[in-house]
Amino acid sequence: MYVLKLFLRVVFVFFISSHTVFAQNYELKCVAEKALKEKKLLLISVVSENCYFCKKMDKDVFSNKRVIKKIHKQYERIAIIAGVESIPNFLHVEAYPTNFLIDPKTFNIIDEYVGYIGAKDFLELLDMVYKLEMSHKNVEND
């Protein structure tokens, strides 16, 4: 009886965890499709709950009105809390915060930024990457 209960628990945990990964992959796919339709890039921010610089970046950068406007115009953003939510396999995170700029069609990482970045520098990076990426796409379509 003990073995049967243990087996059922393992199956239940596997089902729940695989369902969670599926749900997150589904969400990522939906956000990517929206980004493609709106000619935007993906911005995936991976943070940790206990990370001082993650909280600082959230307060100083992601709450900045100019940054919010820029992201809304050029990107679809997903924030992932490491340890709480699973991180997609194609993202290799070594420190927090890490921000990935991603092509929504191919899921190729265009660029990644590890650590705290101030609002002014982050705005410049977002704008530069977006303009370069869109100019490449326009050249490919011609």
JSON list of C-alpha atoms in Angstrom, two decimals:
[
{"chain": "A", "resi": 1, "resn": "MET", "atom": "CA", "xyz": [0.00, 0.00, 0.00]},
{"chain": "A", "resi": 2, "resn": "TYR", "atom": "CA", "xyz": [2.84, 2.40, 0.86]},
{"chain": "A", "resi": 3, "resn": "VAL", "atom": "CA", "xyz": [4.45, 1.81, -2.55]},
{"chain": "A", "resi": 4, "resn": "LEU", "atom": "CA", "xyz": [1.17, 2.54, -4.31]},
{"chain": "A", "resi": 5, "resn": "LYS", "atom": "CA", "xyz": [0.71, 5.82, -2.39]},
{"chain": "A", "resi": 6, "resn": "LEU", "atom": "CA", "xyz": [4.28, 6.83, -3.15]},
{"chain": "A", "resi": 7, "resn": "PHE", "atom": "CA", "xyz": [3.80, 6.01, -6.83]},
{"chain": "A", "resi": 8, "resn": "LEU", "atom": "CA", "xyz": [0.58, 8.05, -6.99]},
{"chain": "A", "resi": 9, "resn": "ARG", "atom": "CA", "xyz": [2.29, 11.02, -5.33]},
{"chain": "A", "resi": 10, "resn": "VAL", "atom": "CA", "xyz": [5.14, 10.89, -7.84]},
{"chain": "A", "resi": 11, "resn": "VAL", "atom": "CA", "xyz": [2.69, 10.71, -10.74]},
{"chain": "A", "resi": 12, "resn": "PHE", "atom": "CA", "xyz": [0.68, 13.61, -9.29]},
{"chain": "A", "resi": 13, "resn": "VAL", "atom": "CA", "xyz": [3.76, 15.80, -8.81]},
{"chain": "A", "resi": 14, "resn": "PHE", "atom": "CA", "xyz": [4.96, 14.98, -12.34]},
{"chain": "A", "resi": 15, "resn": "PHE", "atom": "CA", "xyz": [1.53, 15.84, -13.76]},
{"chain": "A", "resi": 16, "resn": "ILE", "atom": "CA", "xyz": [1.33, 19.13, -11.87]},
{"chain": "A", "resi": 17, "resn": "SER", "atom": "CA", "xyz": [4.87, 20.20, -12.80]},
{"chain": "A", "resi": 18, "resn": "SER", "atom": "CA", "xyz": [4.50, 19.25, -16.48]},
{"chain": "A", "resi": 19, "resn": "HIS", "atom": "CA", "xyz": [1.17, 21.08, -16.59]},
{"chain": "A", "resi": 20, "resn": "THR", "atom": "CA", "xyz": [2.82, 24.19, -15.16]},
{"chain": "A", "resi": 21, "resn": "VAL", "atom": "CA", "xyz": [5.60, 24.11, -17.75]},
{"chain": "A", "resi": 22, "resn": "PHE", "atom": "CA", "xyz": [3.01, 23.60, -20.48]},
{"chain": "A", "resi": 23, "resn": "ALA", "atom": "CA", "xyz": [0.99, 26.55, -19.22]},
{"chain": "A", "resi": 24, "resn": "GLN", "atom": "CA", "xyz": [4.05, 28.79, -19.17]},
{"chain": "A", "resi": 25, "resn": "ASN", "atom": "CA", "xyz": [5.13, 27.65, -22.64]},
{"chain": "A", "resi": 26, "resn": "TYR", "atom": "CA", "xyz": [1.60, 28.33, -23.85]},
{"chain": "A", "resi": 27, "resn": "GLU", "atom": "CA", "xyz": [1.70, 31.81, -22.29]},
{"chain": "A", "resi": 28, "resn": "LEU", "atom": "CA", "xyz": [5.09, 32.53, -23.89]},
{"chain": "A", "resi": 29, "resn": "LYS", "atom": "CA", "xyz": [3.77, 31.37, -27.26]},
{"chain": "A", "resi": 30, "resn": "CYS", "atom": "CA", "xyz": [0.69, 33.63, -26.95]},
{"chain": "A", "resi": 31, "resn": "VAL", "atom": "CA", "xyz": [2.80, 36.64, -26.00]},
{"chain": "A", "resi": 32, "resn": "ALA", "atom": "CA", "xyz": [5.18, 35.92, -28.90]},
{"chain": "A", "resi": 33, "resn": "GLU", "atom": "CA", "xyz": [2.27, 35.74, -31.36]},
{"chain": "A", "resi": 34, "resn": "LYS", "atom": "CA", "xyz": [0.98, 39.07, -30.07]},
{"chain": "A", "resi": 35, "resn": "ALA", "atom": "CA", "xyz": [4.46, 40.59, -30.44]},
{"chain": "A", "resi": 36, "resn": "LEU", "atom": "CA", "xyz": [4.69, 39.35, -34.04]},
{"chain": "A", "resi": 37, "resn": "LYS", "atom": "CA", "xyz": [1.31, 40.84, -34.95]},
{"chain": "A", "resi": 38, "resn": "GLU", "atom": "CA", "xyz": [2.25, 44.18, -33.41]},
{"chain": "A", "resi": 39, "resn": "LYS", "atom": "CA", "xyz": [5.84, 44.20, -34.80]},
{"chain": "A", "resi": 40, "resn": "LYS", "atom": "CA", "xyz": [7.37, 44.10, -31.34]},
{"chain": "A", "resi": 41, "resn": "LEU", "atom": "CA", "xyz": [10.21, 42.16, -29.74]},
{"chain": "A", "resi": 42, "resn": "LEU", "atom": "CA", "xyz": [10.05, 40.09, -26.55]},
{"chain": "A", "resi": 43, "resn": "LEU", "atom": "CA", "xyz": [11.62, 41.32, -23.34]},
{"chain": "A", "resi": 44, "resn": "ILE", "atom": "CA", "xyz": [11.96, 38.56, -20.76]},
{"chain": "A", "resi": 45, "resn": "SER", "atom": "CA", "xyz": [13.13, 39.68, -17.33]},
{"chain": "A", "resi": 46, "resn": "VAL", "atom": "CA", "xyz": [14.33, 36.97, -14.95]},
{"chain": "A", "resi": 47, "resn": "VAL", "atom": "CA", "xyz": [14.53, 38.06, -11.33]},
{"chain": "A", "resi": 48, "resn": "SER", "atom": "CA", "xyz": [14.86, 36.59, -7.86]},
{"chain": "A", "resi": 49, "resn": "GLU", "atom": "CA", "xyz": [12.67, 37.46, -4.89]},
{"chain": "A", "resi": 50, "resn": "ASN", "atom": "CA", "xyz": [15.69, 38.10, -2.63]},
{"chain": "A", "resi": 51, "resn": "CYS", "atom": "CA", "xyz": [17.72, 40.09, -5.15]},
{"chain": "A", "resi": 52, "resn": "TYR", "atom": "CA", "xyz": [18.50, 43.67, -4.10]},
{"chain": "A", "resi": 53, "resn": "PHE", "atom": "CA", "xyz": [19.30, 44.82, -7.65]},
{"chain": "A", "resi": 54, "resn": "CYS", "atom": "CA", "xyz": [16.14, 43.17, -9.02]},
{"chain": "A", "resi": 55, "resn": "LYS", "atom": "CA", "xyz": [14.05, 45.22, -6.61]},
{"chain": "A", "resi": 56, "resn": "LYS", "atom": "CA", "xyz": [16.08, 48.35, -7.39]},
{"chain": "A", "resi": 57, "resn": "MET", "atom": "CA", "xyz": [15.65, 47.85, -11.13]},
{"chain": "A", "resi": 58, "resn": "ASP", "atom": "CA", "xyz": [11.91, 47.28, -10.67]},
{"chain": "A", "resi": 59, "resn": "LYS", "atom": "CA", "xyz": [11.65, 50.50, -8.63]},
{"chain": "A", "resi": 60, "resn": "ASP", "atom": "CA", "xyz": [14.00, 52.71, -10.67]},
{"chain": "A", "resi": 61, "resn": "VAL", "atom": "CA", "xyz": [13.61, 51.33, -14.19]},
{"chain": "A", "resi": 62, "resn": "PHE", "atom": "CA", "xyz": [10.41, 49.34, -14.74]},
{"chain": "A", "resi": 63, "resn": "SER", "atom": "CA", "xyz": [8.38, 51.95, -12.83]},
{"chain": "A", "resi": 64, "resn": "ASN", "atom": "CA", "xyz": [9.85, 54.81, -14.88]},
{"chain": "A", "resi": 65, "resn": "LYS", "atom": "CA", "xyz": [7.16, 56.35, -17.14]},
{"chain": "A", "resi": 66, "resn": "ARG", "atom": "CA", "xyz": [9.51, 56.67, -20.13]},
{"chain": "A", "resi": 67, "resn": "VAL", "atom": "CA", "xyz": [10.61, 53.03, -19.81]},
{"chain": "A", "resi": 68, "resn": "ILE", "atom": "CA", "xyz": [7.00, 51.88, -19.49]},
{"chain": "A", "resi": 69, "resn": "LYS", "atom": "CA", "xyz": [6.07, 53.85, -22.62]},
{"chain": "A", "resi": 70, "resn": "LYS", "atom": "CA", "xyz": [9.06, 52.47, -24.59]},
{"chain": "A", "resi": 71, "resn": "ILE", "atom": "CA", "xyz": [8.34, 48.88, -23.58]},
{"chain": "A", "resi": 72, "resn": "HIS", "atom": "CA", "xyz": [4.64, 49.26, -24.39]},
{"chain": "A", "resi": 73, "resn": "LYS", "atom": "CA", "xyz": [5.50, 50.64, -27.84]},
{"chain": "A", "resi": 74, "resn": "GLN", "atom": "CA", "xyz": [8.30, 48.25, -28.90]},
{"chain": "A", "resi": 75, "resn": "TYR", "atom": "CA", "xyz": [8.20, 45.15, -26.69]},
{"chain": "A", "resi": 76, "resn": "GLU", "atom": "CA", "xyz": [6.04, 42.54, -25.03]},
{"chain": "A", "resi": 77, "resn": "ARG", "atom": "CA", "xyz": [7.48, 41.95, -21.55]},
{"chain": "A", "resi": 78, "resn": "ILE", "atom": "CA", "xyz": [7.32, 38.82, -19.44]},
{"chain": "A", "resi": 79, "resn": "ALA", "atom": "CA", "xyz": [8.75, 38.81, -15.92]},
{"chain": "A", "resi": 80, "resn": "ILE", "atom": "CA", "xyz": [9.79, 35.45, -14.46]},
{"chain": "A", "resi": 81, "resn": "ILE", "atom": "CA", "xyz": [10.56, 35.00, -10.77]},
{"chain": "A", "resi": 82, "resn": "ALA", "atom": "CA", "xyz": [13.26, 32.34, -10.48]},
{"chain": "A", "resi": 83, "resn": "GLY", "atom": "CA", "xyz": [12.46, 29.64, -7.96]},
{"chain": "A", "resi": 84, "resn": "VAL", "atom": "CA", "xyz": [8.74, 30.40, -8.20]},
{"chain": "A", "resi": 85, "resn": "GLU", "atom": "CA", "xyz": [8.22, 30.02, -11.95]},
{"chain": "A", "resi": 86, "resn": "SER", "atom": "CA", "xyz": [10.17, 27.78, -14.29]},
{"chain": "A", "resi": 87, "resn": "ILE", "atom": "CA", "xyz": [12.57, 29.44, -16.70]},
{"chain": "A", "resi": 88, "resn": "PRO", "atom": "CA", "xyz": [12.28, 28.40, -20.38]},
{"chain": "A", "resi": 89, "resn": "ASN", "atom": "CA", "xyz": [15.06, 25.99, -21.38]},
{"chain": "A", "resi": 90, "resn": "PHE", "atom": "CA", "xyz": [16.51, 28.28, -24.04]},
{"chain": "A", "resi": 91, "resn": "LEU", "atom": "CA", "xyz": [17.35, 30.95, -21.44]},
{"chain": "A", "resi": 92, "resn": "HIS", "atom": "CA", "xyz": [20.56, 30.40, -19.50]},
{"chain": "A", "resi": 93, "resn": "VAL", "atom": "CA", "xyz": [20.51, 32.56, -16.40]},
{"chain": "A", "resi": 94, "resn": "GLU", "atom": "CA", "xyz": [23.64, 32.88, -14.29]},
{"chain": "A", "resi": 95, "resn": "ALA", "atom": "CA", "xyz": [22.78, 35.98, -12.21]},
{"chain": "A", "resi": 96, "resn": "TYR", "atom": "CA", "xyz": [19.87, 38.26, -11.40]},
{"chain": "A", "resi": 97, "resn": "PRO", "atom": "CA", "xyz": [18.43, 40.36, -12.82]},
{"chain": "A", "resi": 98, "resn": "THR", "atom": "CA", "xyz": [18.89, 39.18, -16.40]},
{"chain": "A", "resi": 99, "resn": "ASN", "atom": "CA", "xyz": [16.94, 40.78, -19.24]},
{"chain": "A", "resi": 100, "resn": "PHE", "atom": "CA", "xyz": [16.69, 38.99, -22.58]},
{"chain": "A", "resi": 101, "resn": "LEU", "atom": "CA", "xyz": [15.68, 40.68, -25.84]},
{"chain": "A", "resi": 102, "resn": "ILE", "atom": "CA", "xyz": [14.24, 37.97, -28.06]},
{"chain": "A", "resi": 103, "resn": "ASP", "atom": "CA", "xyz": [12.98, 37.59, -31.61]},
{"chain": "A", "resi": 104, "resn": "PRO", "atom": "CA", "xyz": [9.34, 36.47, -31.19]},
{"chain": "A", "resi": 105, "resn": "LYS", "atom": "CA", "xyz": [9.38, 34.46, -34.42]},
{"chain": "A", "resi": 106, "resn": "THR", "atom": "CA", "xyz": [12.48, 32.33, -33.82]},
{"chain": "A", "resi": 107, "resn": "PHE", "atom": "CA", "xyz": [12.98, 32.74, -30.06]},
{"chain": "A", "resi": 108, "resn": "ASN", "atom": "CA", "xyz": [16.60, 33.60, -30.81]},
{"chain": "A", "resi": 109, "resn": "ILE", "atom": "CA", "xyz": [18.21, 35.74, -28.15]},
{"chain": "A", "resi": 110, "resn": "ILE", "atom": "CA", "xyz": [19.12, 39.05, -29.76]},
{"chain": "A", "resi": 111, "resn": "ASP", "atom": "CA", "xyz": [20.85, 40.39, -26.68]},
{"chain": "A", "resi": 112, "resn": "GLU", "atom": "CA", "xyz": [20.95, 39.90, -22.93]},
{"chain": "A", "resi": 113, "resn": "TYR", "atom": "CA", "xyz": [21.86, 42.19, -20.07]},
{"chain": "A", "resi": 114, "resn": "VAL", "atom": "CA", "xyz": [22.92, 40.87, -16.69]},
{"chain": "A", "resi": 115, "resn": "GLY", "atom": "CA", "xyz": [22.74, 43.02, -13.59]},
{"chain": "A", "resi": 116, "resn": "TYR", "atom": "CA", "xyz": [21.33, 46.41, -12.77]},
{"chain": "A", "resi": 117, "resn": "ILE", "atom": "CA", "xyz": [21.02, 48.96, -15.56]},
{"chain": "A", "resi": 118, "resn": "GLY", "atom": "CA", "xyz": [19.76, 52.50, -14.90]},
{"chain": "A", "resi": 119, "resn": "ALA", "atom": "CA", "xyz": [16.66, 53.84, -16.66]},
{"chain": "A", "resi": 120, "resn": "LYS", "atom": "CA", "xyz": [18.54, 56.10, -19.10]},
{"chain": "A", "resi": 121, "resn": "ASP", "atom": "CA", "xyz": [20.93, 53.35, -20.24]},
{"chain": "A", "resi": 122, "resn": "PHE", "atom": "CA", "xyz": [18.14, 50.78, -20.39]},
{"chain": "A", "resi": 123, "resn": "LEU", "atom": "CA", "xyz": [16.04, 53.08, -22.59]},
{"chain": "A", "resi": 124, "resn": "GLU", "atom": "CA", "xyz": [18.98, 53.55, -24.96]},
{"chain": "A", "resi": 125, "resn": "LEU", "atom": "CA", "xyz": [19.61, 49.78, -25.13]},
{"chain": "A", "resi": 126, "resn": "LEU", "atom": "CA", "xyz": [15.96, 48.99, -25.79]},
{"chain": "A", "resi": 127, "resn": "ASP", "atom": "CA", "xyz": [15.75, 51.61, -28.53]},
{"chain": "A", "resi": 128, "resn": "MET", "atom": "CA", "xyz": [19.05, 50.65, -30.18]},
{"chain": "A", "resi": 129, "resn": "VAL", "atom": "CA", "xyz": [18.24, 46.93, -30.28]},
{"chain": "A", "resi": 130, "resn": "TYR", "atom": "CA", "xyz": [14.71, 47.52, -31.54]},
{"chain": "A", "resi": 131, "resn": "LYS", "atom": "CA", "xyz": [15.84, 49.84, -34.36]},
{"chain": "A", "resi": 132, "resn": "LEU", "atom": "CA", "xyz": [18.63, 47.50, -35.45]},
{"chain": "A", "resi": 133, "resn": "GLU", "atom": "CA", "xyz": [16.37, 44.47, -35.40]},
{"chain": "A", "resi": 134, "resn": "MET", "atom": "CA", "xyz": [13.58, 46.20, -37.33]},
{"chain": "A", "resi": 135, "resn": "SER", "atom": "CA", "xyz": [16.03, 47.55, -39.92]},
{"chain": "A", "resi": 136, "resn": "HIS", "atom": "CA", "xyz": [17.34, 43.99, -40.46]},
{"chain": "A", "resi": 137, "resn": "LYS", "atom": "CA", "xyz": [13.80, 42.70, -40.90]},
{"chain": "A", "resi": 138, "resn": "ASN", "atom": "CA", "xyz": [13.02, 45.46, -43.43]},
{"chain": "A", "resi": 139, "resn": "VAL", "atom": "CA", "xyz": [16.15, 44.58, -45.43]},
{"chain": "A", "resi": 140, "resn": "GLU", "atom": "CA", "xyz": [15.19, 40.88, -45.41]},
{"chain": "A", "resi": 141, "resn": "ASN", "atom": "CA", "xyz": [11.67, 41.69, -46.65]},
{"chain": "A", "resi": 142, "resn": "ASP", "atom": "CA", "xyz": [12.88, 43.85, -49.56]}
]
